Amino acid sequence: MIETTLSRRAFLASACCLAAAPIFTPVTFAATPGDNRFVTIVLRGAMDGLDLVQPYGEAGFAALRPKLALTPDRGLLDLDGHFGLNPAAADLMPLWKSRELAFVHAVSTPYRDQRSHFDGQDMLETGGEHAAEQKTGWLNRALSVIPRSDVRKAIDVNTSTELILSGPNNVDVWAPDSDLGTAKDEMQFLMRLYAGDPAFAEAMEEATRANNAAMITEPEGKRGGKIADVAMLAANMLKGDYRIASFSITGWDTHVAQNGQFNRPVQDLARAINTLKAVVGPEVWSKTVVLAMTEFGRTVRQNGSGGTDHGTGGCAVLAGGAINGGRILGQWPGIGDGQLLDDRDLMPTADVREIAAAMLYRQFDVTARDLTGKIFPGLSFDNGSQFLKV
Amino acid sequence: MSLSFQTMAAIRFGYGFRPGEALPQNRDQLLGQVKDASRRAPSFPVGGIDGRHRQIVDLQERLREMRQSGSDDQLRRKSRKAIQKQVQQRFQRDASARLMQAVLSPNGFYERLATFWTNHFSTSAAKSLPMWMIVPLYEAEAIRPNIGGSFRDLLRAATEHPAMLIYLDQVQSQGPESARGMKQNKGLNENLGRELLELHTLGAGSGYTQADVRAAAMVLTGLTIDREEMDVTFRPGISEPGRHTVLGVSYGGAIRSRKNYLALLDDLAVHQKTAQHISHKLAAHFVSDQPPEEMVTAMADVWKRTDGDLTAVYGAMFDHPAAWRDEGAKARQPFDYIVTGLRALNAGSGNGISGDFMKAAQEEDDDVMARPKDMAGQDDALGGDAGAIAPDPANEARSKRRKSFQTARALGQDALRRMGQPTWLPPSPAGFEENFSAWITASQLAERLAWARRASAQFGKDEDPREFLRSTLADAARDETIRVVSQAPTKISGLTLVLASPEFNRR
């Protein structure tokens, strides 16, 4: 059972700042059988994986990115002698050292050529082979095929449902700073008011449920930025009855002066993962996998304004006590002449959906047949997948 | 059952009813709003368009002086903070004025269009410090005057505005082979070229390729801003020489000029895919998340016939029967919800507490928001008797104004932010979400309830909920809503139920 240790009013009072904060930063939860946990984080705006995990050992990398490429003697945190971590992600190094963090380079969805954020994110969240092929989110469809999953309640912590968890299975929507109010008598009237309108009746029901479920926050009242609030709420739900959570981090669309712009979202990502670990506690963390993924990567060459444009191959981040990390995964395609896609992008060598499929397989016993048929149609995946060895 | 023309016009195509306001009686009167209102200056930016230009030039000057001054870091931080504060306060005043513009205007359809087009050509004030002052100007001078004319003019005005060029990084783009680009080792930025095709004209998935995006970006090189004047300019020295082919048409030449990208914009403006994409977007915004195909086709046909005469395209939307049936298919977005609520409650100048609300929203950077220490000085200047023990009328008036200001902010910009639609701060170049499912959710409903309670308590003391229901929803009120409201436990509760009802949140 979840304990209420801080009033939601106090929590509300802290949740404020002007404008620059991302508008939609959702968390979605689902209750499923067993003790394993799975968290997905959608990195919206196309994260530059080559900036986060830099192939500093690669000849020519520095020449392709004179303003962006770092080396260990210029602050890059060495990972394995060939790749290094962007110093903005320094807070993730302890996880790397304890083998609770891994990176998968050169991954993408099947989305190619057009490089639109919105189509790219749709593909990432619906899990289809083509844009607009699937109308529902793959994480929602997964709820239907998790064995013995008779409780398929999910909650999306936000003002808006994210595509990844939208679909036939019930999803609650909630934001860390919403509040339903307490006028009991008015509540009866509202129920009547909405009785004839299913969309409103459902939203009201979710609000009532979520309002009760979300009466939780960090015991000591130590609150960070918005992303920490979101991660904290997710973690508290995972400590309770919920097993699946999803939210997103924005700010990765770094067309200009990437050096300055990239730090904020990277720090948010590190803060989100570290907050999840700290709040769920060691036991839950040991059964948790976090998968952070983005719609596509960015150009290998920096552009004319110290940024990068829309590319293809990107990088996925895996974290959690349940993984065997401390490794760079995937097949590195190289960045030399003739190795780039369209002479501009990192060549994708794996489908990011395969990583997600592998996590659903190992965390919730979803069968390979359901994974390649219902969840990710067209995906090739079997129990020999390299990502099952993570 | 179908609703009266006036009700549909007010709810579906406007910001609802406002007591005492004359309603459009037919299609031509609705369209007439666009022509009339396009010529009028909006109430923002506060101080007018010319005043804002001067303020922006002045801001650039101050920022430059600050950078060049030999002062230490601490001093520089302090002066930057002071500048930031002033810029933010101006933005807050503009945002409040923009909200009240929609609340007070008798031209609901025009106001709705202004919101639609500002969102279509999205720019965000959060991009950089000057943008907090430029984005309100952008809506006032590039968008609003052009939404009744040809799409070509609107596209040109939006694209050739500093707000767009800064937001989509065009100011950073240089032709890699241009004279300056070679010298400075700078190059192309594809952002504006891409969004021009994907969002502003043809639409995603309409068949253009990455090569078209890059070529469009090449054609656009040279289009930039003069930073000192913060005005649009064309610099041949940074434009990529040669010809560039976008969608099979070649633009440019040995000598590059403004004409090249204007030719590209003009071709895109009348492209069949653009007509289809934007007609669909208009119909989806006003009528249904999934508008009937024939309606969109009829609009796109008129677009083609008139080379994108927008008023004719709006007329084609009105002429389709689907525009006038199936009311309530769309969700009111937060801005729409709040404006409609304030209109229903007759918030505005000249009626008691509502008048204070109006004024308060505009008073942000005056003594109302000043710290007590600063105000003591102002008391002296105003001849106030700060030292007296007896109640000080000046102080009382001020604290009343401060309270009004706080209410105005809570019911205006703070509420918009909490509901996920802060003014001039869209989450991406694609603007805010459109569909019902994005806006009618549990926490959205919780926020709307909180707003409805507070607004009812603020403005509704003299209202009878049954009367309020009639004047606000007219024939759109369902029987069950009429019943529930008439049985509400208190007046405020009754008003809250009206504002919380499905038909008030739908349109």
PDB file of C-alpha atoms in Angstrom, chain B residues 221-386:
ATOM      1  CA  THR B 221      19.822  31.026 -47.425  1.00  0.00           C
ATOM      2  CA  GLY B 222      20.357  34.758 -47.367  1.00  0.00           C
ATOM      3  CA  LEU B 223      17.020  35.348 -45.662  1.00  0.00           C
ATOM      4  CA  THR B 224      18.042  36.518 -42.216  1.00  0.00           C
ATOM      5  CA  ILE B 225      17.655  39.386 -39.786  1.00  0.00           C
ATOM      6  CA  ASP B 226      19.487  42.576 -39.142  1.00  0.00           C
ATOM      7  CA  ARG B 227      20.220  42.083 -35.484  1.00  0.00           C
ATOM      8  CA  GLU B 228      20.503  45.723 -34.589  1.00  0.00           C
ATOM      9  CA  GLU B 229      17.200  46.744 -36.114  1.00  0.00           C
ATOM     10  CA  MET B 230      15.670  43.285 -35.548  1.00  0.00           C
ATOM     11  CA  ASP B 231      14.285  43.501 -39.044  1.00  0.00           C
ATOM     12  CA  VAL B 232      14.205  41.037 -41.913  1.00  0.00           C
ATOM     13  CA  THR B 233      16.898  41.398 -44.539  1.00  0.00           C
ATOM     14  CA  PHE B 234      18.436  39.479 -47.433  1.00  0.00           C
ATOM     15  CA  ARG B 235      22.193  38.989 -47.454  1.00  0.00           C
ATOM     16  CA  PRO B 236      23.561  37.770 -50.788  1.00  0.00           C
ATOM     17  CA  GLY B 237      26.887  37.082 -49.105  1.00  0.00           C
ATOM     18  CA  ILE B 238      25.475  34.156 -47.128  1.00  0.00           C
ATOM     19  CA  SER B 239      23.108  32.809 -49.774  1.00  0.00           C
ATOM     20  CA  GLU B 240      24.110  29.618 -51.539  1.00  0.00           C
ATOM     21  CA  PRO B 241      24.977  30.377 -55.154  1.00  0.00           C
ATOM     22  CA  GLY B 242      23.458  28.426 -58.010  1.00  0.00           C
ATOM     23  CA  ARG B 243      20.122  26.814 -58.765  1.00  0.00           C
ATOM     24  CA  HIS B 244      18.302  24.500 -56.364  1.00  0.00           C
ATOM     25  CA  THR B 245      15.470  22.179 -57.294  1.00  0.00           C
ATOM     26  CA  VAL B 246      12.477  21.853 -54.977  1.00  0.00           C
ATOM     27  CA  LEU B 247       9.664  19.526 -56.106  1.00  0.00           C
ATOM     28  CA  GLY B 248      11.039  19.586 -59.623  1.00  0.00           C
ATOM     29  CA  VAL B 249      11.161  23.376 -59.918  1.00  0.00           C
ATOM     30  CA  SER B 250      14.471  25.160 -60.006  1.00  0.00           C
ATOM     31  CA  TYR B 251      15.072  28.342 -58.003  1.00  0.00           C
ATOM     32  CA  GLY B 252      18.057  30.662 -57.846  1.00  0.00           C
ATOM     33  CA  GLY B 253      20.780  31.520 -60.323  1.00  0.00           C
ATOM     34  CA  ALA B 254      24.203  33.036 -60.664  1.00  0.00           C
ATOM     35  CA  ILE B 255      23.105  36.011 -58.588  1.00  0.00           C
ATOM     36  CA  ARG B 256      20.827  35.126 -55.705  1.00  0.00           C
ATOM     37  CA  SER B 257      18.116  37.443 -54.453  1.00  0.00           C
ATOM     38  CA  ARG B 258      15.016  37.701 -52.308  1.00  0.00           C
ATOM     39  CA  LYS B 259      13.001  36.918 -55.435  1.00  0.00           C
ATOM     40  CA  ASN B 260      14.222  33.308 -55.370  1.00  0.00           C
ATOM     41  CA  TYR B 261      12.732  32.311 -52.057  1.00  0.00           C
ATOM     42  CA  LEU B 262       9.619  34.397 -52.688  1.00  0.00           C
ATOM     43  CA  ALA B 263       9.092  32.396 -55.886  1.00  0.00           C
ATOM     44  CA  LEU B 264       9.414  29.200 -53.851  1.00  0.00           C
ATOM     45  CA  LEU B 265       6.936  30.451 -51.226  1.00  0.00           C
ATOM     46  CA  ASP B 266       4.478  31.549 -53.916  1.00  0.00           C
ATOM     47  CA  ASP B 267       4.619  28.161 -55.642  1.00  0.00           C
ATOM     48  CA  LEU B 268       4.139  26.341 -52.348  1.00  0.00           C
ATOM     49  CA  ALA B 269       1.221  28.612 -51.427  1.00  0.00           C
ATOM     50  CA  VAL B 270      -0.873  27.473 -54.398  1.00  0.00           C
ATOM     51  CA  HIS B 271       0.349  23.865 -54.504  1.00  0.00           C
ATOM     52  CA  GLN B 272      -2.469  21.303 -54.553  1.00  0.00           C
ATOM     53  CA  LYS B 273      -0.956  19.508 -51.537  1.00  0.00           C
ATOM     54  CA  THR B 274      -0.915  22.763 -49.578  1.00  0.00           C
ATOM     55  CA  ALA B 275      -4.555  23.438 -50.424  1.00  0.00           C
ATOM     56  CA  GLN B 276      -5.464  19.936 -49.286  1.00  0.00           C
ATOM     57  CA  HIS B 277      -3.316  19.978 -46.129  1.00  0.00           C
ATOM     58  CA  ILE B 278      -4.484  23.337 -44.829  1.00  0.00           C
ATOM     59  CA  SER B 279      -8.122  22.878 -45.821  1.00  0.00           C
ATOM     60  CA  HIS B 280      -8.074  19.650 -43.860  1.00  0.00           C
ATOM     61  CA  LYS B 281      -6.439  21.358 -40.913  1.00  0.00           C
ATOM     62  CA  LEU B 282      -9.031  24.163 -40.904  1.00  0.00           C
ATOM     63  CA  ALA B 283     -11.930  21.722 -41.112  1.00  0.00           C
ATOM     64  CA  ALA B 284     -10.392  19.549 -38.393  1.00  0.00           C
ATOM     65  CA  HIS B 285      -9.960  22.586 -36.177  1.00  0.00           C
ATOM     66  CA  PHE B 286     -13.442  23.992 -36.570  1.00  0.00           C
ATOM     67  CA  VAL B 287     -15.735  21.083 -37.389  1.00  0.00           C
ATOM     68  CA  SER B 288     -14.494  17.613 -36.524  1.00  0.00           C
ATOM     69  CA  ASP B 289     -11.302  15.742 -35.670  1.00  0.00           C
ATOM     70  CA  GLN B 290     -12.144  13.658 -38.751  1.00  0.00           C
ATOM     71  CA  PRO B 291     -13.795  16.105 -41.140  1.00  0.00           C
ATOM     72  CA  PRO B 292     -15.769  14.728 -44.092  1.00  0.00           C
ATOM     73  CA  GLU B 293     -13.571  14.253 -47.144  1.00  0.00           C
ATOM     74  CA  GLU B 294     -16.029  16.081 -49.437  1.00  0.00           C
ATOM     75  CA  MET B 295     -15.874  19.117 -47.209  1.00  0.00           C
ATOM     76  CA  VAL B 296     -12.080  19.248 -47.395  1.00  0.00           C
ATOM     77  CA  THR B 297     -12.160  18.673 -51.151  1.00  0.00           C
ATOM     78  CA  ALA B 298     -14.680  21.473 -51.636  1.00  0.00           C
ATOM     79  CA  MET B 299     -12.433  23.831 -49.667  1.00  0.00           C
ATOM     80  CA  ALA B 300      -9.309  22.738 -51.561  1.00  0.00           C
ATOM     81  CA  ASP B 301     -11.140  23.245 -54.869  1.00  0.00           C
ATOM     82  CA  VAL B 302     -11.997  26.802 -53.927  1.00  0.00           C
ATOM     83  CA  TRP B 303      -8.382  27.281 -52.865  1.00  0.00           C
ATOM     84  CA  LYS B 304      -7.290  26.171 -56.324  1.00  0.00           C
ATOM     85  CA  ARG B 305      -9.867  28.311 -58.128  1.00  0.00           C
ATOM     86  CA  THR B 306      -9.015  31.457 -56.158  1.00  0.00           C
ATOM     87  CA  ASP B 307      -5.239  30.901 -55.777  1.00  0.00           C
ATOM     88  CA  GLY B 308      -5.687  30.532 -52.043  1.00  0.00           C
ATOM     89  CA  ASP B 309      -8.133  33.315 -51.178  1.00  0.00           C
ATOM     90  CA  LEU B 310      -8.604  32.431 -47.530  1.00  0.00           C
ATOM     91  CA  THR B 311     -11.964  34.149 -47.027  1.00  0.00           C
ATOM     92  CA  ALA B 312     -13.313  32.164 -49.984  1.00  0.00           C
ATOM     93  CA  VAL B 313     -11.962  28.957 -48.406  1.00  0.00           C
ATOM     94  CA  TYR B 314     -13.670  29.766 -45.086  1.00  0.00           C
ATOM     95  CA  GLY B 315     -16.844  30.408 -47.086  1.00  0.00           C
ATOM     96  CA  ALA B 316     -16.559  26.979 -48.703  1.00  0.00           C
ATOM     97  CA  MET B 317     -16.353  25.467 -45.211  1.00  0.00           C
ATOM     98  CA  PHE B 318     -19.561  27.296 -44.195  1.00  0.00           C
ATOM     99  CA  ASP B 319     -21.291  26.200 -47.391  1.00  0.00           C
ATOM    100  CA  HIS B 320     -20.882  22.532 -46.579  1.00  0.00           C
ATOM    101  CA  PRO B 321     -23.813  21.124 -44.592  1.00  0.00           C
ATOM    102  CA  ALA B 322     -21.457  19.301 -42.196  1.00  0.00           C
ATOM    103  CA  ALA B 323     -20.393  22.681 -40.824  1.00  0.00           C
ATOM    104  CA  TRP B 324     -23.814  23.072 -39.261  1.00  0.00           C
ATOM    105  CA  ARG B 325     -24.581  19.661 -37.841  1.00  0.00           C
ATOM    106  CA  ASP B 326     -23.252  17.217 -35.221  1.00  0.00           C
ATOM    107  CA  GLU B 327     -22.570  19.935 -32.676  1.00  0.00           C
ATOM    108  CA  GLY B 328     -20.240  19.138 -29.821  1.00  0.00           C
ATOM    109  CA  ALA B 329     -17.890  16.903 -31.791  1.00  0.00           C
ATOM    110  CA  LYS B 330     -14.869  18.986 -30.881  1.00  0.00           C
ATOM    111  CA  ALA B 331     -13.261  19.644 -27.502  1.00  0.00           C
ATOM    112  CA  ARG B 332     -12.708  23.237 -26.514  1.00  0.00           C
ATOM    113  CA  GLN B 333      -8.989  23.721 -26.109  1.00  0.00           C
ATOM    114  CA  PRO B 334      -7.902  25.502 -22.901  1.00  0.00           C
ATOM    115  CA  PHE B 335      -7.606  28.968 -24.440  1.00  0.00           C
ATOM    116  CA  ASP B 336     -11.025  28.554 -26.055  1.00  0.00           C
ATOM    117  CA  TYR B 337     -12.457  27.277 -22.763  1.00  0.00           C
ATOM    118  CA  ILE B 338     -11.146  30.157 -20.676  1.00  0.00           C
ATOM    119  CA  VAL B 339     -12.074  32.867 -23.183  1.00  0.00           C
ATOM    120  CA  THR B 340     -15.572  31.425 -23.528  1.00  0.00           C
ATOM    121  CA  GLY B 341     -15.924  31.237 -19.760  1.00  0.00           C
ATOM    122  CA  LEU B 342     -14.819  34.816 -19.222  1.00  0.00           C
ATOM    123  CA  ARG B 343     -17.163  35.966 -21.987  1.00  0.00           C
ATOM    124  CA  ALA B 344     -20.073  34.069 -20.499  1.00  0.00           C
ATOM    125  CA  LEU B 345     -19.361  35.642 -17.112  1.00  0.00           C
ATOM    126  CA  ASN B 346     -19.127  39.033 -18.796  1.00  0.00           C
ATOM    127  CA  ALA B 347     -15.643  39.724 -17.508  1.00  0.00           C
ATOM    128  CA  GLY B 348     -14.581  43.075 -18.875  1.00  0.00           C
ATOM    129  CA  SER B 349     -14.379  46.769 -18.316  1.00  0.00           C
ATOM    130  CA  GLY B 350     -17.028  48.751 -16.575  1.00  0.00           C
ATOM    131  CA  ASN B 351     -18.786  46.246 -14.371  1.00  0.00           C
ATOM    132  CA  GLY B 352     -17.474  46.205 -10.853  1.00  0.00           C
ATOM    133  CA  ILE B 353     -15.165  43.411  -9.962  1.00  0.00           C
ATOM    134  CA  SER B 354     -14.874  42.413 -13.627  1.00  0.00           C
ATOM    135  CA  GLY B 355     -13.516  45.823 -14.470  1.00  0.00           C
ATOM    136  CA  ASP B 356     -10.821  45.414 -11.830  1.00  0.00           C
ATOM    137  CA  PHE B 357      -9.894  42.081 -13.312  1.00  0.00           C
ATOM    138  CA  MET B 358      -9.361  43.703 -16.679  1.00  0.00           C
ATOM    139  CA  LYS B 359      -7.294  46.549 -15.363  1.00  0.00           C
ATOM    140  CA  ALA B 360      -5.344  44.344 -13.028  1.00  0.00           C
ATOM    141  CA  ALA B 361      -4.223  42.103 -15.844  1.00  0.00           C
ATOM    142  CA  GLN B 362      -2.558  45.105 -17.438  1.00  0.00           C
ATOM    143  CA  GLU B 363      -0.892  46.387 -14.319  1.00  0.00           C
ATOM    144  CA  GLU B 364       1.778  43.843 -13.912  1.00  0.00           C
ATOM    145  CA  ASP B 365       4.899  45.934 -13.866  1.00  0.00           C
ATOM    146  CA  ASP B 366       3.511  48.843 -11.906  1.00  0.00           C
ATOM    147  CA  ASP B 367       3.565  49.327  -8.161  1.00  0.00           C
ATOM    148  CA  VAL B 368       1.032  46.551  -7.722  1.00  0.00           C
ATOM    149  CA  MET B 369       3.790  44.023  -8.233  1.00  0.00           C
ATOM    150  CA  ALA B 370       6.581  46.040  -6.668  1.00  0.00           C
ATOM    151  CA  ARG B 371       8.163  44.974  -3.407  1.00  0.00           C
ATOM    152  CA  PRO B 372       7.102  46.963  -0.313  1.00  0.00           C
ATOM    153  CA  LYS B 373      10.399  48.824  -0.113  1.00  0.00           C
ATOM    154  CA  ASP B 374      10.068  50.137  -3.642  1.00  0.00           C
ATOM    155  CA  MET B 375       6.492  51.139  -2.965  1.00  0.00           C
ATOM    156  CA  ALA B 376       7.439  53.287  -0.008  1.00  0.00           C
ATOM    157  CA  GLY B 377       9.411  55.467  -2.384  1.00  0.00           C
ATOM    158  CA  GLN B 378       6.479  55.634  -4.741  1.00  0.00           C
ATOM    159  CA  ASP B 379       4.186  56.638  -1.905  1.00  0.00           C
ATOM    160  CA  ASP B 380       6.262  59.736  -1.396  1.00  0.00           C
ATOM    161  CA  ALA B 381       6.291  60.488  -5.048  1.00  0.00           C
ATOM    162  CA  LEU B 382       2.541  60.132  -5.177  1.00  0.00           C
ATOM    163  CA  GLY B 383       2.100  62.269  -2.082  1.00  0.00           C
ATOM    164  CA  GLY B 384       0.895  59.325  -0.031  1.00  0.00           C
ATOM    165  CA  ASP B 385       1.257  59.456   3.741  1.00  0.00           C
ATOM    166  CA  ALA B 386       3.309  56.368   4.375  1.00  0.00           C
TER     167      ALA B 386
END
